[in-house]
PDB file of C-alpha atoms in Angstrom:
ATOM      1  CA  THR A   1      39.654 109.412 131.191  1.00  0.00           C
ATOM      2  CA  LYS A   2      41.400 107.777 128.232  1.00  0.00           C
ATOM      3  CA  ALA A   3      41.062 104.115 127.293  1.00  0.00           C
ATOM      4  CA  PRO A   4      42.769 102.304 124.366  1.00  0.00           C
ATOM      5  CA  VAL A   5      40.740 100.836 121.502  1.00  0.00           C
ATOM      6  CA  GLY A   6      41.777  98.509 118.648  1.00  0.00           C
ATOM      7  CA  SER A   7      45.268  97.839 117.329  1.00  0.00           C
ATOM      8  CA  VAL A   8      48.426  99.520 118.560  1.00  0.00           C
ATOM      9  CA  ASP A   9      51.804 100.250 116.978  1.00  0.00           C
ATOM     10  CA  GLY A  10      54.679 101.379 119.169  1.00  0.00           C
ATOM     11  CA  ALA A  11      58.201 102.762 119.316  1.00  0.00           C
ATOM     12  CA  VAL A  12      60.692 103.432 122.114  1.00  0.00           C
ATOM     13  CA  GLY A  13      62.791 106.570 122.398  1.00  0.00           C
ATOM     14  CA  PHE A  14      63.390 109.814 124.270  1.00  0.00           C
ATOM     15  CA  GLY A  15      62.927 107.947 127.566  1.00  0.00           C
ATOM     16  CA  SER A  16      59.368 106.953 126.694  1.00  0.00           C
ATOM     17  CA  ILE A  17      57.153 104.435 124.964  1.00  0.00           C
ATOM     18  CA  TRP A  18      55.193 105.990 122.090  1.00  0.00           C
ATOM     19  CA  LEU A  19      51.979 104.312 120.934  1.00  0.00           C
ATOM     20  CA  LEU A  20      49.971 105.002 117.785  1.00  0.00           C
ATOM     21  CA  ARG A  21      46.417 104.013 118.590  1.00  0.00           C
ATOM     22  CA  THR A  22      42.789 104.969 118.918  1.00  0.00           C
ATOM     23  CA  VAL A  23      41.766 106.010 122.414  1.00  0.00           C
ATOM     24  CA  LEU A  24      38.373 106.737 123.916  1.00  0.00           C
ATOM     25  CA  ILE A  25      38.039 110.123 125.574  1.00  0.00           C
ATOM     26  CA  LEU A  26      35.301 110.042 128.188  1.00  0.00           C
ATOM     27  CA  LYS A  27      33.564 113.389 128.553  1.00  0.00           C
ATOM     28  CA  GLY A  28      30.317 113.652 130.432  1.00  0.00           C
ATOM     29  CA  GLY A  29      29.812 109.886 130.346  1.00  0.00           C
ATOM     30  CA  SER A  30      29.888 109.466 126.546  1.00  0.00           C
ATOM     31  CA  PRO A  31      33.010 107.972 124.928  1.00  0.00           C
ATOM     32  CA  THR A  32      34.509 109.643 121.861  1.00  0.00           C
ATOM     33  CA  PRO A  33      37.182 107.784 119.856  1.00  0.00           C
ATOM     34  CA  ILE A  34      40.215 109.779 118.686  1.00  0.00           C
ATOM     35  CA  ASN A  35      43.318 108.716 116.787  1.00  0.00           C
ATOM     36  CA  ALA A  36      46.402 109.700 118.701  1.00  0.00           C
ATOM     37  CA  VAL A  37      50.004 109.202 119.652  1.00  0.00           C
ATOM     38  CA  GLN A  38      50.205 108.407 123.324  1.00  0.00           C
ATOM     39  CA  ARG A  39      53.438 108.912 125.268  1.00  0.00           C
ATOM     40  CA  LEU A  40      53.963 106.578 128.220  1.00  0.00           C
ATOM     41  CA  ASP A  41      56.561 106.746 130.963  1.00  0.00           C
ATOM     42  CA  GLU A  42      59.110 104.012 130.270  1.00  0.00           C
ATOM     43  CA  LEU A  43      59.234 102.856 133.896  1.00  0.00           C
ATOM     44  CA  SER A  44      55.697 103.222 135.215  1.00  0.00           C
ATOM     45  CA  GLY A  45      53.735 102.840 131.971  1.00  0.00           C
ATOM     46  CA  ARG A  46      51.664 105.885 132.996  1.00  0.00           C
ATOM     47  CA  ALA A  47      50.394 108.154 130.197  1.00  0.00           C
ATOM     48  CA  ILE A  48      52.359 111.409 129.999  1.00  0.00           C
ATOM     49  CA  ALA A  49      50.750 112.961 126.922  1.00  0.00           C
ATOM     50  CA  THR A  50      48.172 112.280 124.229  1.00  0.00           C
ATOM     51  CA  ILE A  51      48.702 113.986 120.875  1.00  0.00           C
ATOM     52  CA  ARG A  52      45.581 113.988 118.707  1.00  0.00           C
ATOM     53  CA  LEU A  53      45.903 113.155 114.992  1.00  0.00           C
ATOM     54  CA  ALA A  54      43.370 114.204 112.373  1.00  0.00           C
ATOM     55  CA  GLY A  55      43.397 111.201 110.011  1.00  0.00           C
ATOM     56  CA  SER A  56      43.068 107.439 110.021  1.00  0.00           C
ATOM     57  CA  ILE A  57      45.787 105.302 111.609  1.00  0.00           C
ATOM     58  CA  ALA A  58      44.318 101.900 110.679  1.00  0.00           C
ATOM     59  CA  SER A  59      47.325 100.931 108.529  1.00  0.00           C
ATOM     60  CA  GLY A  60      49.765 103.506 109.887  1.00  0.00           C
ATOM     61  CA  THR A  61      52.941 103.237 111.914  1.00  0.00           C
ATOM     62  CA  ILE A  62      55.128 105.170 114.339  1.00  0.00           C
ATOM     63  CA  ALA A  63      58.910 105.527 114.469  1.00  0.00           C
ATOM     64  CA  ILE A  64      61.671 107.425 116.270  1.00  0.00           C
ATOM     65  CA  GLY A  65      64.543 109.150 114.478  1.00  0.00           C
ATOM     66  CA  ASN A  66      65.986 112.351 113.092  1.00  0.00           C
ATOM     67  CA  GLY A  67      65.330 114.082 116.446  1.00  0.00           C
ATOM     68  CA  ALA A  68      61.578 113.498 116.465  1.00  0.00           C
ATOM     69  CA  VAL A  69      58.694 111.057 116.791  1.00  0.00           C
ATOM     70  CA  TRP A  70      57.030 110.341 113.434  1.00  0.00           C
ATOM     71  CA  ALA A  71      53.521 108.977 112.843  1.00  0.00           C
ATOM     72  CA  LEU A  72      52.575 107.844 109.343  1.00  0.00           C
ATOM     73  CA  GLN A  73      48.819 107.850 108.789  1.00  0.00           C
ATOM     74  CA  SER A  74      46.850 105.604 106.429  1.00  0.00           C
ATOM     75  CA  ASP A  75      46.480 108.373 103.820  1.00  0.00           C
ATOM     76  CA  GLY A  76      50.262 108.923 103.648  1.00  0.00           C
ATOM     77  CA  THR A  77      50.296 111.987 105.910  1.00  0.00           C
ATOM     78  CA  LEU A  78      53.478 112.099 107.972  1.00  0.00           C
ATOM     79  CA  ASP A  79      53.166 113.782 111.378  1.00  0.00           C
ATOM     80  CA  ARG A  80      56.218 115.126 113.234  1.00  0.00           C
ATOM     81  CA  ILE A  81      56.013 115.288 117.036  1.00  0.00           C
ATOM     82  CA  ASP A  82      58.564 117.213 119.075  1.00  0.00           C
ATOM     83  CA  PRO A  83      59.467 115.005 122.066  1.00  0.00           C
ATOM     84  CA  ALA A  84      60.594 118.044 124.101  1.00  0.00           C
ATOM     85  CA  THR A  85      57.132 119.665 123.974  1.00  0.00           C
ATOM     86  CA  ASN A  86      54.824 116.717 123.116  1.00  0.00           C
ATOM     87  CA  ARG A  87      53.370 118.835 120.330  1.00  0.00           C
ATOM     88  CA  LEU A  88      52.589 118.134 116.703  1.00  0.00           C
ATOM     89  CA  THR A  89      55.099 120.364 114.868  1.00  0.00           C
ATOM     90  CA  GLY A  90      54.577 119.360 111.257  1.00  0.00           C
ATOM     91  CA  GLN A  91      52.273 117.537 108.863  1.00  0.00           C
ATOM     92  CA  TYR A  92      53.553 116.412 105.483  1.00  0.00           C
ATOM     93  CA  PRO A  93      51.578 114.877 102.601  1.00  0.00           C
ATOM     94  CA  THR A  94      54.075 112.250 101.379  1.00  0.00           C
ATOM     95  CA  GLY A  95      51.953 110.600  98.708  1.00  0.00           C
ATOM     96  CA  ALA A  96      52.849 107.186 100.176  1.00  0.00           C
ATOM     97  CA  ARG A  97      50.568 104.327  99.130  1.00  0.00           C
ATOM     98  CA  GLU A  98      51.829 101.892 101.782  1.00  0.00           C
ATOM     99  CA  THR A  99      52.097 103.149 105.335  1.00  0.00           C
ATOM    100  CA  GLN A 100      53.271 100.277 107.508  1.00  0.00           C
ATOM    101  CA  ILE A 101      57.083 100.604 107.415  1.00  0.00           C
ATOM    102  CA  LEU A 102      58.734 103.932 108.290  1.00  0.00           C
ATOM    103  CA  LEU A 103      62.445 104.411 109.059  1.00  0.00           C
ATOM    104  CA  PRO A 104      63.518 107.997 109.917  1.00  0.00           C
ATOM    105  CA  THR A 105      67.306 107.987 109.591  1.00  0.00           C
ATOM    106  CA  GLY A 106      70.121 109.918 107.958  1.00  0.00           C
ATOM    107  CA  GLY A 107      68.064 113.107 107.673  1.00  0.00           C
ATOM    108  CA  TYR A 108      65.274 111.464 105.658  1.00  0.00           C
ATOM    109  CA  GLU A 109      62.060 109.630 106.448  1.00  0.00           C
ATOM    110  CA  TRP A 110      62.097 106.348 104.505  1.00  0.00           C
ATOM    111  CA  ILE A 111      58.786 104.653 103.646  1.00  0.00           C
ATOM    112  CA  CYS A 112      58.761 101.113 102.297  1.00  0.00           C
ATOM    113  CA  GLU A 113      56.297 100.572  99.502  1.00  0.00           C
ATOM    114  CA  CYS A 114      57.246  96.924  99.405  1.00  0.00           C
ATOM    115  CA  LEU A 115      54.309  95.677  97.314  1.00  0.00           C
ATOM    116  CA  TYR A 116      55.340  98.095  94.563  1.00  0.00           C
ATOM    117  CA  ARG A 117      59.057  97.268  95.036  1.00  0.00           C
ATOM    118  CA  GLU A 118      59.738 100.905  95.840  1.00  0.00           C
ATOM    119  CA  VAL A 119      61.214 102.963  98.650  1.00  0.00           C
ATOM    120  CA  LEU A 120      60.000 106.522  99.157  1.00  0.00           C
ATOM    121  CA  ARG A 121      62.634 108.865 100.580  1.00  0.00           C
ATOM    122  CA  TYR A 122      60.851 111.857 102.110  1.00  0.00           C
ATOM    123  CA  ASP A 123      62.679 115.020 103.173  1.00  0.00           C
ATOM    124  CA  ALA A 124      60.524 116.874 105.718  1.00  0.00           C
ATOM    125  CA  ARG A 125      62.882 119.885 105.682  1.00  0.00           C
ATOM    126  CA  THR A 126      62.229 120.568 101.991  1.00  0.00           C
ATOM    127  CA  ARG A 127      58.845 118.801 101.785  1.00  0.00           C
ATOM    128  CA  SER A 128      60.064 116.770  98.834  1.00  0.00           C
ATOM    129  CA  ALA A 129      59.977 113.076  97.994  1.00  0.00           C
ATOM    130  CA  LYS A 130      61.983 110.811  95.753  1.00  0.00           C
ATOM    131  CA  THR A 131      60.999 107.257  94.874  1.00  0.00           C
ATOM    132  CA  PHE A 132      63.549 104.512  94.261  1.00  0.00           C
ATOM    133  CA  HIS A 133      62.433 101.412  92.352  1.00  0.00           C
ATOM    134  CA  PHE A 134      63.982  97.967  92.893  1.00  0.00           C
ATOM    135  CA  THR A 135      63.428  95.003  90.590  1.00  0.00           C
ATOM    136  CA  GLU A 136      64.804  92.312  92.896  1.00  0.00           C
ATOM    137  CA  GLN A 137      62.762  89.555  94.522  1.00  0.00           C
ATOM    138  CA  PRO A 138      60.210  90.497  97.206  1.00  0.00           C
ATOM    139  CA  TRP A 139      62.031  92.209 100.086  1.00  0.00           C
ATOM    140  CA  HIS A 140      61.546  94.368 103.160  1.00  0.00           C
ATOM    141  CA  LEU A 141      63.283  97.588 104.094  1.00  0.00           C
ATOM    142  CA  VAL A 142      65.282  97.323 107.320  1.00  0.00           C
ATOM    143  CA  GLU A 143      67.593  99.600 109.263  1.00  0.00           C
ATOM    144  CA  ILE A 144      70.768  98.356 110.897  1.00  0.00           C
ATOM    145  CA  LYS A 145      72.254 100.499 113.658  1.00  0.00           C
ATOM    146  CA  ALA A 146      75.860 100.392 114.826  1.00  0.00           C
ATOM    147  CA  GLY A 147      76.344 102.973 117.581  1.00  0.00           C
ATOM    148  CA  GLN A 148      75.297 106.358 116.168  1.00  0.00           C
ATOM    149  CA  ARG A 149      75.476 105.158 112.560  1.00  0.00           C
ATOM    150  CA  ALA A 150      72.493 103.639 110.768  1.00  0.00           C
ATOM    151  CA  THR A 151      72.280 102.101 107.308  1.00  0.00           C
ATOM    152  CA  LEU A 152      69.335 101.024 105.157  1.00  0.00           C
ATOM    153  CA  TRP A 153      69.117  97.585 103.617  1.00  0.00           C
ATOM    154  CA  LEU A 154      66.780  95.545 101.458  1.00  0.00           C
ATOM    155  CA  MET A 155      66.297  92.173 103.116  1.00  0.00           C
ATOM    156  CA  ASP A 156      65.335  89.373 100.728  1.00  0.00           C
ATOM    157  CA  GLN A 157      64.308  86.407 102.876  1.00  0.00           C
ATOM    158  CA  GLN A 158      63.593  84.161  99.912  1.00  0.00           C
ATOM    159  CA  GLY A 159      66.984  84.808  98.257  1.00  0.00           C
ATOM    160  CA  ALA A 160      68.754  85.034 101.644  1.00  0.00           C
ATOM    161  CA  THR A 161      70.465  88.354 100.880  1.00  0.00           C
ATOM    162  CA  LEU A 162      70.930  91.821 102.398  1.00  0.00           C
ATOM    163  CA  THR A 163      71.573  94.692 100.006  1.00  0.00           C
ATOM    164  CA  GLN A 164      72.654  98.096 101.306  1.00  0.00           C
ATOM    165  CA  ILE A 165      71.049 101.183  99.723  1.00  0.00           C
ATOM    166  CA  ASP A 166      73.025 104.345  99.054  1.00  0.00           C
ATOM    167  CA  PRO A 167      70.886 106.998 100.828  1.00  0.00           C
ATOM    168  CA  GLN A 168      71.744 109.758  98.340  1.00  0.00           C
ATOM    169  CA  THR A 169      71.386 107.957  95.008  1.00  0.00           C
ATOM    170  CA  GLY A 170      69.017 105.158  96.001  1.00  0.00           C
ATOM    171  CA  LYS A 171      71.261 102.710  94.189  1.00  0.00           C
ATOM    172  CA  PRO A 172      71.690  99.250  95.692  1.00  0.00           C
ATOM    173  CA  LYS A 173      75.195  98.089  96.532  1.00  0.00           C
ATOM    174  CA  GLN A 174      76.470  94.529  96.117  1.00  0.00           C
ATOM    175  CA  PRO A 175      74.139  92.014  97.858  1.00  0.00           C
ATOM    176  CA  LEU A 176      75.500  90.065 100.809  1.00  0.00           C
ATOM    177  CA  GLY A 177      74.563  86.418 101.070  1.00  0.00           C
ATOM    178  CA  LEU A 178      73.131  85.160 104.344  1.00  0.00           C
ATOM    179  CA  ASN A 179      73.871  81.675 105.577  1.00  0.00           C
ATOM    180  CA  GLY A 180      71.142  79.572 107.129  1.00  0.00           C
TER     181      GLY A 180
END
């Protein structure tokens, strides 16, 4: 039997709900906590699969994109899960210091290191990372989807602006003012 414990982060995709959480595995009457990605049926909410992760998920996150499910662990390890097989198919040490915002889009896995005013662009295919530094006001990294196309933006709530990021160069484009 599997029972959830503690905080949960979730994502929706591939016809399922994906949860990053600690679950208790009951074997022989004694519970054992494991960190895992749990796949739930979108309609019934029934667990379909539990994929065990080796590290801590206390400040991690989960996201869908680039043809996979991605779990970012507290130590910066990025786990790739194949939704067709429910198997862990890759583990990547990203070097990320912040692990709460992950946006897999455009062939890269983007990690917001907002406190450092940086965005880490990780390429799982080549196992390489590039960090982009931004000197603007405090902001958050957001993704805006329009059909099949997605773009990355820095959202500055205090300055009421959205600034698009060029995914290849990491250079910000002209900020757009937000009314209200």
